[in-house]
mmCIF file with all atom_site columns, C-alpha atoms in Angstrom:
data_model
loop_
_atom_site.group_PDB
_atom_site.id
_atom_site.type_symbol
_atom_site.label_atom_id
_atom_site.label_alt_id
_atom_site.label_comp_id
_atom_site.label_asym_id
_atom_site.label_entity_id
_atom_site.label_seq_id
_atom_site.pdbx_PDB_ins_code
_atom_site.Cartn_x
_atom_site.Cartn_y
_atom_site.Cartn_z
_atom_site.occupancy
_atom_site.B_iso_or_equiv
_atom_site.pdbx_formal_charge
_atom_site.auth_seq_id
_atom_site.auth_comp_id
_atom_site.auth_asym_id
_atom_site.auth_atom_id
_atom_site.pdbx_PDB_model_num
ATOM 1   C CA . MET Y 1 1   ? 0.000   0.000   0.000  1.00 76.00 ? 1   MET Y CA 1
ATOM 2   C CA . THR Y 1 2   ? 1.263   3.473   -0.860 1.00 85.00 ? 2   THR Y CA 1
ATOM 3   C CA . PRO Y 1 3   ? 1.622   5.769   2.162  1.00 87.00 ? 3   PRO Y CA 1
ATOM 4   C CA . ILE Y 1 4   ? -0.701  8.761   2.216  1.00 88.00 ? 4   ILE Y CA 1
ATOM 5   C CA . LYS Y 1 5   ? 1.123   12.077  2.198  1.00 91.00 ? 5   LYS Y CA 1
ATOM 6   C CA . ILE Y 1 6   ? -0.528  14.921  4.033  1.00 94.00 ? 6   ILE Y CA 1
ATOM 7   C CA . HIS Y 1 7   ? 0.472   18.369  2.820  1.00 94.00 ? 7   HIS Y CA 1
ATOM 8   C CA . PRO Y 1 8   ? -0.086  21.811  4.364  1.00 95.00 ? 8   PRO Y CA 1
ATOM 9   C CA . GLY Y 1 9   ? -3.605  23.090  3.934  1.00 95.00 ? 9   GLY Y CA 1
ATOM 10  C CA . MET Y 1 10  ? -5.185  19.684  3.346  1.00 97.00 ? 10  MET Y CA 1
ATOM 11  C CA . ARG Y 1 11  ? -8.439  18.530  4.938  1.00 98.00 ? 11  ARG Y CA 1
ATOM 12  C CA . VAL Y 1 12  ? -8.551  15.070  6.532  1.00 98.00 ? 12  VAL Y CA 1
ATOM 13  C CA . LEU Y 1 13  ? -11.939 13.511  7.259  1.00 98.00 ? 13  LEU Y CA 1
ATOM 14  C CA . PHE Y 1 14  ? -12.593 10.608  9.629  1.00 98.00 ? 14  PHE Y CA 1
ATOM 15  C CA . GLN Y 1 15  ? -15.741 8.616   8.804  1.00 98.00 ? 15  GLN Y CA 1
ATOM 16  C CA . GLY Y 1 16  ? -17.321 5.582   10.391 1.00 96.00 ? 16  GLY Y CA 1
ATOM 17  C CA . ASP Y 1 17  ? -19.201 4.251   13.394 1.00 96.00 ? 17  ASP Y CA 1
ATOM 18  C CA . SER Y 1 18  ? -18.684 4.518   17.172 1.00 95.00 ? 18  SER Y CA 1
ATOM 19  C CA . VAL Y 1 19  ? -14.963 3.773   16.923 1.00 95.00 ? 19  VAL Y CA 1
ATOM 20  C CA . THR Y 1 20  ? -14.652 6.961   14.887 1.00 97.00 ? 20  THR Y CA 1
ATOM 21  C CA . ASP Y 1 21  ? -17.389 8.963   16.660 1.00 97.00 ? 21  ASP Y CA 1
ATOM 22  C CA . ALA Y 1 22  ? -15.695 8.482   20.037 1.00 97.00 ? 22  ALA Y CA 1
ATOM 23  C CA . GLY Y 1 23  ? -18.126 10.783  21.811 1.00 97.00 ? 23  GLY Y CA 1
ATOM 24  C CA . ARG Y 1 24  ? -17.652 13.803  19.556 1.00 96.00 ? 24  ARG Y CA 1
ATOM 25  C CA . ASP Y 1 25  ? -19.744 16.881  20.311 1.00 97.00 ? 25  ASP Y CA 1
ATOM 26  C CA . ARG Y 1 26  ? -22.022 17.347  17.285 1.00 94.00 ? 26  ARG Y CA 1
ATOM 27  C CA . THR Y 1 27  ? -22.737 20.960  18.244 1.00 96.00 ? 27  THR Y CA 1
ATOM 28  C CA . ARG Y 1 28  ? -19.072 21.723  17.478 1.00 96.00 ? 28  ARG Y CA 1
ATOM 29  C CA . PRO Y 1 29  ? -18.252 20.821  13.838 1.00 93.00 ? 29  PRO Y CA 1
ATOM 30  C CA . ASP Y 1 30  ? -14.506 20.767  14.571 1.00 94.00 ? 30  ASP Y CA 1
ATOM 31  C CA . HIS Y 1 31  ? -14.753 18.473  17.627 1.00 97.00 ? 31  HIS Y CA 1
ATOM 32  C CA . LEU Y 1 32  ? -12.864 15.209  17.079 1.00 98.00 ? 32  LEU Y CA 1
ATOM 33  C CA . GLY Y 1 33  ? -14.155 13.165  20.007 1.00 98.00 ? 33  GLY Y CA 1
ATOM 34  C CA . SER Y 1 34  ? -11.831 11.309  22.353 1.00 97.00 ? 34  SER Y CA 1
ATOM 35  C CA . GLY Y 1 35  ? -10.710 8.443   20.109 1.00 97.00 ? 35  GLY Y CA 1
ATOM 36  C CA . TYR Y 1 36  ? -8.350  7.769   17.251 1.00 97.00 ? 36  TYR Y CA 1
ATOM 37  C CA . PRO Y 1 37  ? -9.279  10.895  15.193 1.00 98.00 ? 37  PRO Y CA 1
ATOM 38  C CA . GLN Y 1 38  ? -8.162  13.105  18.083 1.00 98.00 ? 38  GLN Y CA 1
ATOM 39  C CA . PHE Y 1 39  ? -5.025  11.017  18.575 1.00 97.00 ? 39  PHE Y CA 1
ATOM 40  C CA . VAL Y 1 40  ? -4.064  11.107  14.878 1.00 96.00 ? 40  VAL Y CA 1
ATOM 41  C CA . ALA Y 1 41  ? -4.733  14.844  14.573 1.00 97.00 ? 41  ALA Y CA 1
ATOM 42  C CA . GLY Y 1 42  ? -2.782  15.552  17.753 1.00 97.00 ? 42  GLY Y CA 1
ATOM 43  C CA . GLN Y 1 43  ? 0.220   13.475  16.732 1.00 96.00 ? 43  GLN Y CA 1
ATOM 44  C CA . PHE Y 1 44  ? 0.276   15.011  13.256 1.00 96.00 ? 44  PHE Y CA 1
ATOM 45  C CA . SER Y 1 45  ? -0.029  18.536  14.643 1.00 95.00 ? 45  SER Y CA 1
ATOM 46  C CA . LEU Y 1 46  ? 2.809   17.935  17.096 1.00 96.00 ? 46  LEU Y CA 1
ATOM 47  C CA . ALA Y 1 47  ? 5.046   16.646  14.313 1.00 95.00 ? 47  ALA Y CA 1
ATOM 48  C CA . HIS Y 1 48  ? 4.016   19.377  11.833 1.00 95.00 ? 48  HIS Y CA 1
ATOM 49  C CA . PRO Y 1 49  ? 2.938   22.438  13.850 1.00 94.00 ? 49  PRO Y CA 1
ATOM 50  C CA . THR Y 1 50  ? 2.960   24.840  10.890 1.00 95.00 ? 50  THR Y CA 1
ATOM 51  C CA . ALA Y 1 51  ? 1.172   22.589  8.378  1.00 95.00 ? 51  ALA Y CA 1
ATOM 52  C CA . LYS Y 1 52  ? -2.323  23.985  9.082  1.00 94.00 ? 52  LYS Y CA 1
ATOM 53  C CA . VAL Y 1 53  ? -4.028  20.720  8.189  1.00 97.00 ? 53  VAL Y CA 1
ATOM 54  C CA . SER Y 1 54  ? -7.681  20.573  9.216  1.00 97.00 ? 54  SER Y CA 1
ATOM 55  C CA . PHE Y 1 55  ? -9.142  17.412  10.714 1.00 98.00 ? 55  PHE Y CA 1
ATOM 56  C CA . LEU Y 1 56  ? -12.869 16.633  10.773 1.00 98.00 ? 56  LEU Y CA 1
ATOM 57  C CA . ASN Y 1 57  ? -14.793 13.789  12.395 1.00 98.00 ? 57  ASN Y CA 1
ATOM 58  C CA . ARG Y 1 58  ? -18.195 12.713  11.096 1.00 98.00 ? 58  ARG Y CA 1
ATOM 59  C CA . GLY Y 1 59  ? -18.371 9.253   12.647 1.00 97.00 ? 59  GLY Y CA 1
ATOM 60  C CA . VAL Y 1 60  ? -21.813 8.236   13.951 1.00 97.00 ? 60  VAL Y CA 1
ATOM 61  C CA . SER Y 1 61  ? -22.129 5.689   16.725 1.00 95.00 ? 61  SER Y CA 1
ATOM 62  C CA . GLY Y 1 62  ? -24.294 2.735   15.722 1.00 91.00 ? 62  GLY Y CA 1
ATOM 63  C CA . ASP Y 1 63  ? -23.994 3.334   11.990 1.00 93.00 ? 63  ASP Y CA 1
ATOM 64  C CA . ARG Y 1 64  ? -23.758 0.485   9.533  1.00 92.00 ? 64  ARG Y CA 1
ATOM 65  C CA . LEU Y 1 65  ? -22.253 0.865   6.080  1.00 93.00 ? 65  LEU Y CA 1
ATOM 66  C CA . CYS Y 1 66  ? -25.715 1.510   4.572  1.00 92.00 ? 66  CYS Y CA 1
ATOM 67  C CA . ASP Y 1 67  ? -26.145 4.407   7.040  1.00 94.00 ? 67  ASP Y CA 1
ATOM 68  C CA . LEU Y 1 68  ? -22.795 5.865   6.033  1.00 96.00 ? 68  LEU Y CA 1
ATOM 69  C CA . LEU Y 1 69  ? -23.813 5.629   2.383  1.00 96.00 ? 69  LEU Y CA 1
ATOM 70  C CA . ALA Y 1 70  ? -27.089 7.424   3.139  1.00 97.00 ? 70  ALA Y CA 1
ATOM 71  C CA . ARG Y 1 71  ? -25.223 10.403  4.597  1.00 97.00 ? 71  ARG Y CA 1
ATOM 72  C CA . TRP Y 1 72  ? -22.224 10.257  2.236  1.00 97.00 ? 72  TRP Y CA 1
ATOM 73  C CA . THR Y 1 73  ? -23.062 13.406  0.248  1.00 98.00 ? 73  THR Y CA 1
ATOM 74  C CA . ALA Y 1 74  ? -23.715 15.646  3.261  1.00 97.00 ? 74  ALA Y CA 1
ATOM 75  C CA . ASP Y 1 75  ? -21.037 14.213  5.562  1.00 96.00 ? 75  ASP Y CA 1
ATOM 76  C CA . THR Y 1 76  ? -18.278 13.575  3.039  1.00 97.00 ? 76  THR Y CA 1
ATOM 77  C CA . ILE Y 1 77  ? -18.655 14.981  -0.477 1.00 98.00 ? 77  ILE Y CA 1
ATOM 78  C CA . GLU Y 1 78  ? -19.877 18.402  0.638  1.00 98.00 ? 78  GLU Y CA 1
ATOM 79  C CA . LEU Y 1 79  ? -16.954 18.720  3.067  1.00 98.00 ? 79  LEU Y CA 1
ATOM 80  C CA . ARG Y 1 80  ? -14.498 18.361  0.167  1.00 98.00 ? 80  ARG Y CA 1
ATOM 81  C CA . PRO Y 1 81  ? -11.835 16.347  2.024  1.00 98.00 ? 81  PRO Y CA 1
ATOM 82  C CA . ASP Y 1 82  ? -8.432  15.602  0.522  1.00 97.00 ? 82  ASP Y CA 1
ATOM 83  C CA . VAL Y 1 83  ? -8.086  12.392  2.556  1.00 97.00 ? 83  VAL Y CA 1
ATOM 84  C CA . VAL Y 1 84  ? -10.812 10.173  4.021  1.00 97.00 ? 84  VAL Y CA 1
ATOM 85  C CA . SER Y 1 85  ? -10.254 7.559   6.726  1.00 96.00 ? 85  SER Y CA 1
ATOM 86  C CA . ILE Y 1 86  ? -13.122 5.061   7.047  1.00 96.00 ? 86  ILE Y CA 1
ATOM 87  C CA . LEU Y 1 87  ? -13.545 2.632   9.937  1.00 95.00 ? 87  LEU Y CA 1
ATOM 88  C CA . ILE Y 1 88  ? -16.910 0.922   9.776  1.00 93.00 ? 88  ILE Y CA 1
ATOM 89  C CA . GLY Y 1 89  ? -18.313 -2.574  9.820  1.00 88.00 ? 89  GLY Y CA 1
ATOM 90  C CA . ILE Y 1 90  ? -18.684 -3.840  13.370 1.00 85.00 ? 90  ILE Y CA 1
ATOM 91  C CA . ASN Y 1 91  ? -22.387 -2.907  13.461 1.00 85.00 ? 91  ASN Y CA 1
ATOM 92  C CA . ASP Y 1 92  ? -22.917 -4.735  10.168 1.00 82.00 ? 92  ASP Y CA 1
ATOM 93  C CA . VAL Y 1 93  ? -21.575 -7.884  11.848 1.00 82.00 ? 93  VAL Y CA 1
ATOM 94  C CA . TRP Y 1 94  ? -23.003 -7.237  15.311 1.00 79.00 ? 94  TRP Y CA 1
ATOM 95  C CA . ASN Y 1 95  ? -26.577 -7.234  14.022 1.00 71.00 ? 95  ASN Y CA 1
ATOM 96  C CA . ARG Y 1 96  ? -26.311 -10.962 13.315 1.00 72.00 ? 96  ARG Y CA 1
ATOM 97  C CA . TYR Y 1 97  ? -25.696 -11.600 17.018 1.00 72.00 ? 97  TYR Y CA 1
ATOM 98  C CA . ARG Y 1 98  ? -28.530 -9.295  18.093 1.00 72.00 ? 98  ARG Y CA 1
ATOM 99  C CA . GLY Y 1 99  ? -31.057 -11.224 16.018 1.00 70.00 ? 99  GLY Y CA 1
ATOM 100 C CA . ARG Y 1 100 ? -31.256 -8.569  13.336 1.00 72.00 ? 100 ARG Y CA 1
ATOM 101 C CA . GLU Y 1 101 ? -30.460 -8.745  9.659  1.00 75.00 ? 101 GLU Y CA 1
ATOM 102 C CA . ALA Y 1 102 ? -26.724 -8.823  9.048  1.00 76.00 ? 102 ALA Y CA 1
ATOM 103 C CA . THR Y 1 103 ? -25.214 -7.243  5.956  1.00 82.00 ? 103 THR Y CA 1
ATOM 104 C CA . PRO Y 1 104 ? -24.263 -9.964  3.449  1.00 85.00 ? 104 PRO Y CA 1
ATOM 105 C CA . HIS Y 1 105 ? -20.538 -10.085 2.648  1.00 85.00 ? 105 HIS Y CA 1
ATOM 106 C CA . ASP Y 1 106 ? -20.991 -9.309  -1.053 1.00 90.00 ? 106 ASP Y CA 1
ATOM 107 C CA . VAL Y 1 107 ? -23.220 -6.293  -0.312 1.00 88.00 ? 107 VAL Y CA 1
ATOM 108 C CA . PHE Y 1 108 ? -20.754 -4.969  2.272  1.00 85.00 ? 108 PHE Y CA 1
ATOM 109 C CA . GLU Y 1 109 ? -17.828 -5.306  -0.141 1.00 90.00 ? 109 GLU Y CA 1
ATOM 110 C CA . ARG Y 1 110 ? -19.759 -3.693  -3.000 1.00 91.00 ? 110 ARG Y CA 1
ATOM 111 C CA . ASP Y 1 111 ? -20.934 -0.764  -0.888 1.00 89.00 ? 111 ASP Y CA 1
ATOM 112 C CA . LEU Y 1 112 ? -17.553 -0.186  0.705  1.00 86.00 ? 112 LEU Y CA 1
ATOM 113 C CA . ARG Y 1 113 ? -15.929 0.010   -2.717 1.00 88.00 ? 113 ARG Y CA 1
#
């Protein structure tokens, strides 16, 4: 896999489910929550304090891939990110163990692509 290079002025967007959401405050569009988006942004900013890279978190706890797709335009395309990090899928699997419809493997792969 080719490493992603982040350059000054870029916008990085974190997308996904609760692992991404990490308790973010939705009343503050720039709030990253207390999980990996905050950690990544903090580490990058410490290493590159003058880069002025913006980091956004639009993870939604409980979302499945179909939910992410439903909000893709508003929560991704319209934000015009240069880089998108997506962590999603546990709720697609978890539903099977909660007696709900699980996302079939082929549908998950197709939608993720």
